[in-house]
Amino acid sequence: MPIEIKVPSLGESVTTATVGKWLKQPGDAVKADEPLVELETDKVSVEVPSPADGRLESHAVAEGDEVDVGAVLALLEKGAAGNAAAAKPAPAKTDAKPAAPQAKAAPAAETPKETDYDVIVIGSGPGGYVGAIRAAQLGFKVACVEKRATLGGTCLNVGCIPSKALLQSSENYHAAGHDFAAHGVVIDSVKLDLAKMQARKADIVEANTKGVEYLFKKNGITWLKGHGKVEGTGRITVDGKAVTAKHIIIASGSDSANLPGIEIDEKVIVTSTGALELSSVPKRLVVIGGGVIGLELGSVWGRLGAEVTVVEFLDRLVPGTDKEVATQFQKLLVKQGFKMKLGHKVTKAEKTKTGVTLTVEPSAGGQAETLEADIVLVAVGRTAASKNMGLEEAGIELDKRGRIVTDAHFATNVPGIYAIGDVIAGPMLAHKAEEEGVALAEILAGQAGHVNYDAIPGVIYTWPEVASVGLTEEQLKEKGTEYKTGKFPFMANGRARALGMTDGFVKVLACKKTDRVLGVHIIGPAAGELIAEATMAIEFGASAEDIGRVCHAHPTLSEAVKEAALGADGRSLNI
């Protein structure tokens, strides 16, 4: 019986993908793990591999079709012989960037012989400013275009940094009122000074953005203040003023996505930007979207006293994470007071004198109901910031989702113009963009810059934290990979007990045949810090035994990683 090859899990809040390119045709002979088709989404570009040796029987969908996660892509006759001519080895994969449609060549354009700069970077977010610094270190004359009043992009100004500041402050507030007594620290009355909390956040943002400004001066990077627009090879304008460069790097980042029919005013219906600036704690906060951003900001306001309800289209939180971790995560959030409406969608948002009335109905269809909220946070993902930059006019190819199409070396189809970060395919993560910025600068200098996309960690900074790197159990099963699991609970870790932070566990997934670490998933205290060891292990091809044989200081939370690694071979010591 033919094997059904289905659309795999594709990441957080991603339910559909576009069929980019079929790499194998019906009748072709294929090998296990050989790529069959390329899929494109807002967040990631993936190749779907064959689960076994055999012959591709048929395609169930065509190039350009939109397909749901779990939908059948093709049928494979396991073990059957196929067309010998088609059974060529798959092209060697490069780890320089995720798979993406090949850019169509644009007419060659002549780069100005004498330019104002060697490298111009458009956008000063993590990818842009880190790429600019690395280029300057390599001897290039560099400028960075930024239209904000401060450097650092979304991440430092209205994203990663301010959200983590509020997460820490709200965690301290909650701990003072609920957790300190168990340590013998009795506080009779805990008061919230939200204005001071917001001021502290602003100070942290300013320190970070000023830090980038200092780094620009230190490395001789010119800040071109204004709106950057691409004119073609070697040419841009900044607020209408022409500037030239040998190499142009677009690092414009991403914007908050919205839902049809919902008008965002950043006052009562807000994106993450507005949610970071609330001047009072809402009594009722509805978060649309069960992904990272919504759960982090929901945690901030939930700890400060808001009643938080999460409406998620899918039947689970944070799609793309390991399912066992996601299930435990949901239980712990509910225990903290979160209300969950999974498998539901918002069809209407009507502003009232007291807030917002939302119409919500089951994703699969059914009886609609209404939810009343003081504040509604729309957190349904992000979209590439590629508009109003002259990209299409300059002939730069964009995909169906508005992302810039690049090759394996971040080059667009227009000579001398490159792109990195959220504006191209791949996970929208600040550290992914940073790695691409460094790699591209090194490529431009003639070095072998690269990014290993199999070793990009992801972290959710809630309580408990959730962190992962590599493949999930679900992905391993879909690939037909034989694996073994080692798991260790923080309840059995001495340091976690001393901290009073025993929720969660570490899970190590290793190849059953070779013991190579394939994925690590952590839910618990300091998960975002602990995942670095696992990322290093995957980067250097370590085995679970390698982790288990490394001496870890005692008592530390990191011992839970060691114990989970030992557990993959059935020899955990403390459980």
Coordinates of C-alpha atoms in Angstrom, one line a residue:
M1 CA 0.0 0.0 0.0
P2 CA 1.4 3.4 -0.9
I3 CA 2.7 5.6 1.9
E4 CA 1.0 9.0 2.3
I5 CA 3.5 11.9 2.5
K6 CA 1.9 14.7 4.4
V7 CA 2.6 18.4 5.2
P8 CA 4.6 18.3 8.5
S9 CA 4.3 20.7 11.5
L10 CA 5.7 24.0 10.3
G11 CA 6.1 26.1 13.4
E12 CA 4.4 28.5 15.7
S13 CA 0.8 29.4 14.6
V14 CA 1.5 28.1 11.1
T15 CA -1.4 26.2 9.7
T16 CA -0.8 26.4 5.9
A17 CA 2.0 26.4 3.4
T18 CA 2.5 27.1 -0.3
V19 CA 3.9 24.3 -2.5
G20 CA 7.0 25.9 -3.9
K21 CA 8.7 23.4 -6.1
W22 CA 8.5 19.7 -6.7
L23 CA 12.0 18.2 -6.6
K24 CA 10.8 14.7 -7.6
Q25 CA 8.3 13.7 -10.2
P26 CA 5.9 10.7 -10.4
G27 CA 7.8 7.6 -11.4
D28 CA 11.1 8.8 -10.0
A29 CA 13.1 6.6 -7.7
V30 CA 13.9 8.2 -4.3
K31 CA 16.0 7.4 -1.3
A32 CA 15.0 7.8 2.3
D33 CA 15.5 11.4 3.5
E34 CA 15.9 12.6 -0.1
P35 CA 14.0 16.0 -0.5
L36 CA 10.8 15.6 -2.5
V37 CA 9.2 19.1 -2.4
E38 CA 9.8 22.6 -1.1
L39 CA 7.2 24.3 1.1
E40 CA 7.0 28.0 1.9
T41 CA 5.3 29.7 4.9
D42 CA 5.5 33.1 6.6
K43 CA 7.9 31.7 9.2
V44 CA 9.9 28.9 7.6
S45 CA 11.0 27.3 4.4
V46 CA 11.3 23.5 4.5
E47 CA 12.0 20.6 2.3
V48 CA 9.8 17.5 2.9
P49 CA 11.9 14.3 2.7
S50 CA 11.0 10.9 1.6
P51 CA 10.2 8.6 4.6
A52 CA 11.7 5.6 2.8
D53 CA 13.4 4.2 -0.3
G54 CA 10.9 3.7 -3.2
R55 CA 9.1 5.2 -6.1
L56 CA 7.1 8.4 -6.1
E57 CA 3.7 7.3 -7.3
S58 CA 1.9 10.6 -7.7
H59 CA 1.6 14.2 -6.6
A60 CA -1.6 15.1 -4.7
V61 CA -1.1 18.9 -5.1
A62 CA 0.5 21.2 -7.6
E63 CA 3.2 23.9 -7.3
G64 CA 1.6 27.1 -6.0
D65 CA -1.2 25.3 -4.1
E66 CA -2.0 26.3 -0.6
V67 CA -2.0 23.2 1.7
D68 CA -2.9 22.6 5.3
V69 CA -0.6 21.0 7.9
G70 CA -1.4 17.3 7.7
A71 CA -2.7 17.4 4.2
V72 CA -1.4 14.7 1.8
L73 CA 1.3 15.9 -0.6
A74 CA 2.1 12.7 -2.5
L75 CA 2.0 8.9 -2.5
L76 CA 5.1 6.8 -2.3
E77 CA 5.4 3.1 -3.2
K78 CA 7.9 1.8 -0.6
G79 CA 10.7 -0.3 -2.0
A80 CA 9.5 -0.1 -5.6
A81 CA 11.9 0.6 -8.4
G82 CA 11.6 3.9 -10.3
N83 CA 13.1 5.7 -13.3
A84 CA 16.8 5.3 -13.1
A85 CA 17.5 8.6 -14.8
A86 CA 15.5 10.4 -12.2
A87 CA 17.3 8.7 -9.3
K88 CA 20.1 11.3 -9.2
P89 CA 21.6 12.2 -5.9
A90 CA 19.8 15.3 -4.4
P91 CA 21.8 18.5 -4.7
A92 CA 24.0 18.9 -1.7
K93 CA 22.4 21.0 1.0
T94 CA 24.0 24.2 2.0
D95 CA 23.5 25.5 5.6
A96 CA 23.9 29.1 4.5
K97 CA 20.1 29.7 4.6
P98 CA 16.8 27.9 4.5
A99 CA 15.6 26.5 1.2
A100 CA 13.8 29.2 -0.9
P101 CA 12.7 29.6 -4.5
Q102 CA 15.6 30.5 -6.7
A103 CA 15.7 34.2 -7.5
K104 CA 15.1 35.0 -11.2
A105 CA 18.0 36.8 -12.7
A106 CA 17.4 40.5 -13.4
P107 CA 19.2 42.4 -16.1
A108 CA 22.7 43.2 -15.2
A109 CA 23.3 46.7 -13.9
E110 CA 26.6 48.5 -13.6
T111 CA 27.7 49.3 -10.0
P112 CA 29.1 52.8 -9.7
K113 CA 32.9 52.7 -10.0
E114 CA 33.3 55.1 -7.1
T115 CA 30.7 54.7 -4.3
D116 CA 30.0 56.5 -1.0
Y117 CA 30.3 53.3 0.9
D118 CA 31.4 49.7 0.5
V119 CA 28.4 48.4 2.4
I120 CA 25.0 50.0 3.2
V121 CA 22.7 48.2 5.5
I122 CA 19.0 49.2 5.5
G123 CA 17.6 48.6 9.0
S124 CA 19.4 48.6 12.4
G125 CA 17.7 45.7 14.1
P126 CA 19.8 42.7 15.4
G127 CA 20.5 41.5 11.9
G128 CA 21.3 44.9 10.5
Y129 CA 23.4 46.4 13.2
V130 CA 25.4 43.1 13.9
G131 CA 25.9 42.7 10.1
A132 CA 27.1 46.3 9.9
I133 CA 29.5 45.8 12.8
R134 CA 31.0 42.6 11.4
A135 CA 31.4 44.3 8.0
A136 CA 33.3 47.2 9.6
Q137 CA 35.5 44.7 11.5
L138 CA 36.4 43.2 8.1
G139 CA 37.6 46.5 6.8
F140 CA 34.5 47.7 4.8
K141 CA 33.4 51.4 4.9
V142 CA 29.9 50.9 6.3
A143 CA 26.7 52.9 6.7
C144 CA 23.4 51.9 8.2
V145 CA 20.0 53.4 7.3
E146 CA 17.5 53.7 10.1
K147 CA 14.3 55.8 10.1
R148 CA 13.6 55.5 13.9
A149 CA 14.9 58.1 16.3
T150 CA 16.9 55.3 17.9
L151 CA 18.9 52.3 16.7
G152 CA 18.1 48.7 17.4
G153 CA 15.0 48.1 15.3
T154 CA 11.8 46.4 16.6
C155 CA 13.8 44.1 18.9
L156 CA 15.5 46.7 21.1
N157 CA 12.7 49.4 20.9
V158 CA 9.4 47.7 20.9
G159 CA 10.1 43.9 21.0
C160 CA 12.5 41.6 22.7
I161 CA 14.1 44.0 25.2
P162 CA 11.1 45.9 26.5
S163 CA 9.0 42.8 26.8
K164 CA 11.8 41.0 28.8
A165 CA 12.1 44.0 31.1
L166 CA 8.3 43.9 31.8
L167 CA 8.4 40.1 32.2
Q168 CA 11.1 40.3 34.8
S169 CA 9.4 43.1 36.7
S170 CA 6.0 41.4 36.7
E171 CA 7.6 38.1 37.8
N172 CA 9.2 39.9 40.7
Y173 CA 5.8 41.5 41.6
H174 CA 4.0 38.2 41.5
A175 CA 6.8 36.4 43.5
A176 CA 6.6 39.1 46.2
G177 CA 2.9 38.5 46.6
H178 CA 2.8 34.7 46.2
D179 CA 6.1 33.0 46.5
F180 CA 8.3 34.8 49.0
A181 CA 6.4 33.6 52.1
A182 CA 7.5 30.0 51.5
H183 CA 11.1 31.3 51.8
G184 CA 10.3 33.0 55.2
V185 CA 10.1 36.4 53.6
V186 CA 6.7 37.8 54.7
I187 CA 5.5 40.9 52.9
D188 CA 2.2 42.2 54.4
S189 CA 1.3 44.5 51.5
V190 CA 2.6 44.5 47.9
K191 CA 1.8 47.5 45.8
L192 CA 2.1 48.0 42.1
D193 CA 3.7 51.2 40.8
L194 CA 3.1 50.6 37.1
A195 CA 4.4 54.0 36.1
K196 CA 7.8 53.2 37.7
M197 CA 7.8 49.7 36.1
Q198 CA 7.3 51.3 32.7
A199 CA 9.9 53.9 33.4
R200 CA 12.4 51.1 34.3
K201 CA 11.6 49.4 31.0
A202 CA 12.2 52.7 29.1
D203 CA 15.6 53.1 30.8
I204 CA 16.6 49.6 29.8
V205 CA 15.5 50.3 26.2
E206 CA 17.5 53.5 26.1
A207 CA 20.6 51.9 27.5
N208 CA 20.5 49.2 24.8
T209 CA 19.8 51.6 21.9
K210 CA 22.5 54.0 23.1
G211 CA 24.8 50.9 23.3
V212 CA 24.3 50.2 19.6
E213 CA 24.9 53.9 18.8
Y214 CA 28.2 53.6 20.8
L215 CA 29.2 50.5 18.8
F216 CA 28.5 52.3 15.6
K217 CA 30.9 55.1 16.6
K218 CA 33.5 52.6 17.9
N219 CA 33.5 50.7 14.6
G220 CA 33.3 53.8 12.3
I221 CA 29.8 53.1 11.0
T222 CA 27.8 56.0 9.6
W223 CA 24.2 56.3 10.7
L224 CA 22.1 57.5 7.8
K225 CA 18.9 58.8 9.4
G226 CA 15.8 58.5 7.4
H227 CA 13.7 56.2 5.2
G228 CA 15.7 54.0 2.9
K229 CA 14.5 53.2 -0.6
V230 CA 16.3 50.9 -3.0
E231 CA 16.8 52.3 -6.5
G232 CA 18.9 49.4 -8.1
T233 CA 22.3 48.0 -8.1
G234 CA 24.6 50.1 -5.9
R235 CA 22.0 52.9 -5.4
I236 CA 19.5 53.9 -2.7
T237 CA 18.0 57.0 -1.4
V238 CA 17.6 58.2 2.2
D239 CA 14.7 60.6 2.5
G240 CA 15.2 61.3 -1.2
K241 CA 18.9 61.9 -1.0
A242 CA 21.0 59.6 -3.3
V243 CA 23.6 57.3 -1.7
T244 CA 25.8 54.7 -3.4
A245 CA 27.5 51.5 -2.2
K246 CA 29.1 48.4 -3.7
H247 CA 26.9 46.1 -1.6
I248 CA 23.4 46.8 -0.3
I249 CA 22.0 44.7 2.5
I250 CA 18.2 44.8 3.2
A251 CA 17.5 44.0 6.9
S252 CA 14.2 45.7 7.3
G253 CA 12.7 43.1 9.6
S254 CA 9.0 42.5 10.1
D255 CA 5.7 44.0 11.2
S256 CA 2.9 42.7 13.3
A257 CA 0.3 40.8 11.3
N258 CA -3.4 41.6 11.6
L259 CA -6.7 39.8 11.0
P260 CA -9.2 40.9 8.4
G261 CA -11.9 43.2 9.8
I262 CA -10.1 44.1 13.1
E263 CA -9.0 47.7 13.3
I264 CA -5.9 48.2 15.5
D265 CA -5.7 51.5 17.3
E266 CA -2.9 50.6 19.8
K267 CA -5.3 51.8 22.6
V268 CA -7.9 49.1 23.1
I269 CA -7.1 46.8 20.2
V270 CA -3.3 46.6 20.3
T271 CA -0.4 44.8 18.8
S272 CA 2.7 43.9 20.9
T273 CA 3.7 47.6 20.5
G274 CA 0.6 48.9 22.3
A275 CA 0.6 46.1 24.8
L276 CA 4.0 47.2 26.1
E277 CA 2.8 50.7 26.7
L278 CA -0.4 50.2 28.7
S279 CA -0.8 52.8 31.5
S280 CA -3.1 50.7 33.6
V281 CA -3.7 47.0 34.2
P282 CA -6.7 45.8 32.2
K283 CA -9.3 43.9 34.1
R284 CA -10.0 41.6 31.1
L285 CA -7.3 41.0 28.5
V286 CA -8.1 38.8 25.5
V287 CA -5.1 37.6 23.5
I288 CA -5.8 36.5 19.9
G289 CA -3.1 33.9 19.1
G290 CA -1.5 31.2 21.3
G291 CA 2.0 31.8 20.1
V292 CA 5.1 33.2 21.8
I293 CA 4.3 36.9 21.7
G294 CA 0.8 36.6 23.0
L295 CA 1.7 34.2 25.8
E296 CA 4.6 36.4 26.9
L297 CA 2.6 39.6 27.1
G298 CA -0.4 37.8 28.5
S299 CA 1.9 36.6 31.3
V300 CA 3.0 40.2 32.0
W301 CA -0.5 41.5 32.5
G302 CA -1.8 38.3 34.1
R303 CA 0.8 38.5 36.8
L304 CA -0.2 42.2 37.4
G305 CA -3.8 41.3 37.9
A306 CA -5.5 41.0 34.5
E307 CA -7.9 38.1 33.7
V308 CA -6.3 36.7 30.5
T309 CA -8.2 34.7 27.9
V310 CA -6.3 33.2 24.9
V311 CA -8.1 32.5 21.7
E312 CA -6.2 30.2 19.4
F313 CA -7.3 28.9 16.0
L314 CA -5.5 25.6 16.4
D315 CA -6.3 23.0 19.2
R316 CA -3.0 23.6 20.9
L317 CA -0.6 26.3 22.0
V318 CA 2.7 27.2 20.3
P319 CA 2.5 24.9 17.3
G320 CA 5.9 23.7 16.2
T321 CA 7.1 23.0 19.7
D322 CA 7.4 19.5 21.0
K323 CA 3.8 18.3 21.8
E324 CA 4.6 16.9 25.2
V325 CA 6.2 20.2 26.2
A326 CA 3.2 22.2 24.8
T327 CA 0.7 20.1 26.7
Q328 CA 2.6 20.6 30.0
F329 CA 3.0 24.3 29.2
Q330 CA -0.8 24.7 28.7
K331 CA -1.5 23.0 32.0
L332 CA 0.9 25.3 33.9
L333 CA -0.6 28.4 32.3
V334 CA -4.1 27.3 33.2
K335 CA -2.9 26.7 36.7
Q336 CA -1.7 30.3 36.7
G337 CA -5.1 31.6 35.8
F338 CA -5.1 31.7 32.0
K339 CA -8.4 30.8 30.3
M340 CA -8.0 29.0 27.0
K341 CA -10.3 28.9 24.0
L342 CA -8.4 26.6 21.7
G343 CA -9.8 25.6 18.3
H344 CA -11.6 29.0 18.0
K345 CA -11.3 32.0 15.8
V346 CA -12.3 35.7 16.2
T347 CA -14.7 36.8 13.5
K348 CA -15.6 40.3 14.7
A349 CA -14.3 42.9 17.0
E350 CA -16.6 45.8 18.0
K351 CA -15.4 48.7 20.1
T352 CA -17.7 49.8 22.9
K353 CA -17.7 52.5 25.6
T354 CA -16.1 50.1 28.0
G355 CA -13.8 48.1 25.8
V356 CA -14.3 45.6 23.0
T357 CA -16.9 42.9 22.2
L358 CA -15.4 40.0 20.3
T359 CA -17.4 37.4 18.3
V360 CA -15.7 34.0 18.6
E361 CA -16.7 30.7 17.0
P362 CA -15.1 27.3 16.7
S363 CA -12.5 27.1 13.9
A364 CA -14.3 24.1 12.4
G365 CA -17.6 25.9 12.4
G366 CA -20.3 26.0 15.1
Q367 CA -22.2 28.3 17.5
A368 CA -20.7 31.8 17.9
E369 CA -20.3 33.5 21.3
T370 CA -19.1 36.8 22.5
L371 CA -16.3 37.8 24.8
E372 CA -16.0 41.1 26.6
A373 CA -12.5 42.7 27.0
D374 CA -11.0 45.9 28.2
I375 CA -8.0 45.3 26.0
V376 CA -7.5 43.0 23.0
L377 CA -4.0 42.0 22.0
V378 CA -3.7 40.8 18.4
A379 CA -0.7 38.4 18.3
V380 CA -1.2 36.3 15.2
G381 CA 2.4 36.4 13.9
R382 CA 4.5 38.8 11.9
T383 CA 4.9 39.7 8.2
A384 CA 8.0 40.7 6.3
A385 CA 8.6 44.5 6.2
S386 CA 9.1 44.8 2.4
K387 CA 6.6 47.5 1.5
N388 CA 7.3 51.1 0.5
M389 CA 11.0 50.4 0.0
G390 CA 11.1 50.4 -3.8
L391 CA 11.9 46.7 -4.0
E392 CA 9.5 45.8 -6.8
E393 CA 10.3 48.9 -8.7
A394 CA 14.0 48.0 -8.5
G395 CA 13.1 44.5 -9.9
I396 CA 13.8 42.6 -6.6
E397 CA 11.8 39.4 -6.6
L398 CA 9.3 38.8 -3.7
D399 CA 7.5 35.6 -2.9
K400 CA 3.7 35.3 -2.4
R401 CA 4.1 36.3 1.3
G402 CA 6.0 39.5 0.6
R403 CA 9.4 38.1 1.6
I404 CA 12.5 38.9 -0.5
V405 CA 13.7 35.8 -2.5
T406 CA 17.4 35.1 -2.0
D407 CA 19.8 32.4 -2.9
A408 CA 22.0 30.3 -0.6
H409 CA 24.3 33.3 -0.1
F410 CA 21.6 35.8 0.7
A411 CA 21.8 37.4 -2.8
T412 CA 18.6 38.7 -4.5
N413 CA 18.1 38.5 -8.2
V414 CA 19.4 42.1 -8.6
P415 CA 23.2 42.1 -8.6
G416 CA 24.9 43.7 -5.5
I417 CA 21.7 43.6 -3.4
Y418 CA 21.3 41.1 -0.5
A419 CA 18.7 40.5 2.3
I420 CA 18.8 38.9 5.7
G421 CA 16.6 38.4 8.8
D422 CA 12.8 38.5 9.1
V423 CA 12.4 39.9 5.5
I424 CA 13.5 36.6 4.0
A425 CA 12.4 33.0 4.5
G426 CA 13.1 31.3 7.8
P427 CA 12.2 31.6 11.5
M428 CA 11.6 35.2 12.6
L429 CA 14.2 35.3 15.4
A430 CA 16.6 38.0 16.3
H431 CA 19.5 35.6 16.8
K432 CA 18.8 34.0 13.4
A433 CA 19.1 37.4 11.8
E434 CA 22.3 38.2 13.7
E435 CA 23.9 35.0 12.5
E436 CA 22.9 35.8 8.9
G437 CA 24.3 39.3 9.2
V438 CA 27.7 38.0 10.3
A439 CA 27.7 35.3 7.6
L440 CA 26.8 37.7 4.8
A441 CA 29.5 40.2 5.9
E442 CA 32.1 37.4 5.8
I443 CA 30.9 36.1 2.4
L444 CA 31.3 39.7 1.0
A445 CA 34.8 39.6 2.4
G446 CA 35.6 36.4 0.6
Q447 CA 35.3 34.2 3.7
A448 CA 33.1 31.1 4.2
G449 CA 30.3 32.6 6.2
H450 CA 27.5 30.2 7.0
V451 CA 24.5 29.6 9.3
N452 CA 23.5 26.1 10.6
Y453 CA 19.7 26.4 10.6
D454 CA 19.5 23.0 12.4
A455 CA 21.0 24.6 15.5
I456 CA 18.8 27.7 16.0
P457 CA 17.3 27.7 19.4
G458 CA 13.9 29.1 20.3
V459 CA 12.8 30.4 23.7
I460 CA 9.5 31.5 25.2
Y461 CA 10.2 33.8 28.2
T462 CA 7.1 33.0 30.2
W463 CA 7.1 31.2 33.6
P464 CA 8.1 28.5 33.3
E465 CA 10.4 29.2 30.3
V466 CA 10.2 27.0 27.3
A467 CA 13.2 26.4 25.1
S468 CA 14.0 24.0 22.3
V469 CA 16.5 23.3 19.6
G470 CA 16.6 20.6 16.8
L471 CA 13.8 18.3 16.0
T472 CA 10.6 17.4 18.0
E473 CA 9.3 13.9 18.5
E474 CA 6.5 14.6 16.0
Q475 CA 9.0 15.6 13.4
L476 CA 11.2 12.5 14.0
K477 CA 8.2 10.3 13.7
E478 CA 7.1 12.0 10.4
K479 CA 10.7 11.5 9.1
G480 CA 10.6 7.8 10.1
T481 CA 13.8 8.3 12.2
E482 CA 14.4 5.8 14.9
Y483 CA 15.2 7.7 18.1
K484 CA 15.5 7.3 21.9
T485 CA 14.3 9.6 24.6
G486 CA 15.9 10.7 27.9
K487 CA 13.8 12.8 30.2
F488 CA 14.6 14.3 33.6
P489 CA 12.1 16.3 35.8
F490 CA 13.3 19.5 37.7
M491 CA 11.5 18.0 40.7
A492 CA 14.5 15.7 41.1
N493 CA 17.0 18.5 40.7
G494 CA 18.5 19.8 44.0
R495 CA 19.0 23.3 42.8
A496 CA 15.5 23.5 41.4
R497 CA 14.2 22.4 44.8
A498 CA 16.3 25.0 46.6
L499 CA 14.9 27.7 44.3
G500 CA 11.4 26.5 44.7
M501 CA 11.1 26.1 41.0
T502 CA 10.4 22.4 40.3
D503 CA 7.9 22.6 37.4
G504 CA 8.9 21.1 34.1
F505 CA 11.5 18.8 32.7
V506 CA 14.4 18.4 30.2
K507 CA 13.9 16.0 27.2
V508 CA 16.8 14.8 25.0
L509 CA 16.1 13.1 21.7
A510 CA 18.9 11.1 20.2
C511 CA 19.4 8.8 17.2
K512 CA 18.8 5.2 18.2
K513 CA 21.6 4.0 16.0
T514 CA 24.3 6.6 16.5
D515 CA 23.3 8.3 19.8
R516 CA 23.7 11.7 18.1
V517 CA 21.6 14.5 19.7
L518 CA 18.7 15.3 17.4
G519 CA 16.6 17.6 19.6
V520 CA 16.4 19.0 23.1
H521 CA 13.3 20.5 24.7
I522 CA 13.1 22.2 28.1
I523 CA 10.3 23.5 30.1
G524 CA 11.3 24.9 33.5
P525 CA 13.5 27.4 35.3
A526 CA 16.2 29.1 33.2
A527 CA 15.3 27.0 30.1
G528 CA 16.5 29.9 27.8
E529 CA 20.0 29.7 29.4
L530 CA 20.2 25.9 29.5
I531 CA 19.3 25.5 25.9
A532 CA 22.7 26.9 24.9
E533 CA 24.5 23.7 25.9
A534 CA 22.1 21.7 23.8
T535 CA 22.6 24.0 20.8
M536 CA 26.3 23.6 21.1
A537 CA 25.9 19.8 21.2
I538 CA 23.8 19.8 18.0
E539 CA 26.2 22.3 16.3
F540 CA 29.2 20.0 16.9
G541 CA 27.4 16.7 16.3
A542 CA 27.6 15.5 19.9
S543 CA 26.1 12.4 21.2
A544 CA 23.8 12.1 24.3
E545 CA 26.7 10.3 25.9
D546 CA 29.0 13.2 25.2
I547 CA 26.7 15.5 27.3
G548 CA 26.3 12.9 30.0
R549 CA 30.1 12.5 30.4
V550 CA 30.7 16.2 30.8
C551 CA 31.2 17.2 34.4
H552 CA 28.4 19.6 35.4
A553 CA 28.7 21.7 38.6
H554 CA 26.6 20.7 41.6
P555 CA 24.1 21.9 42.5
T556 CA 23.0 23.5 39.3
L557 CA 20.0 23.4 37.0
S558 CA 22.3 22.3 34.2
E559 CA 22.6 18.9 35.9
A560 CA 19.0 18.2 34.6
V561 CA 20.4 18.4 31.1
K562 CA 23.2 15.9 31.9
E563 CA 20.7 13.6 33.6
A564 CA 18.3 13.7 30.6
A565 CA 21.2 12.9 28.3
L566 CA 22.1 10.0 30.5
G567 CA 18.5 9.0 30.5
A568 CA 18.6 8.5 26.7
D569 CA 20.7 5.4 27.5
G570 CA 18.6 4.4 30.5
R571 CA 21.1 5.4 33.1
S572 CA 20.0 8.6 34.8
L573 CA 21.5 8.7 38.3
N574 CA 19.1 10.7 40.4
I575 CA 15.7 9.3 39.4

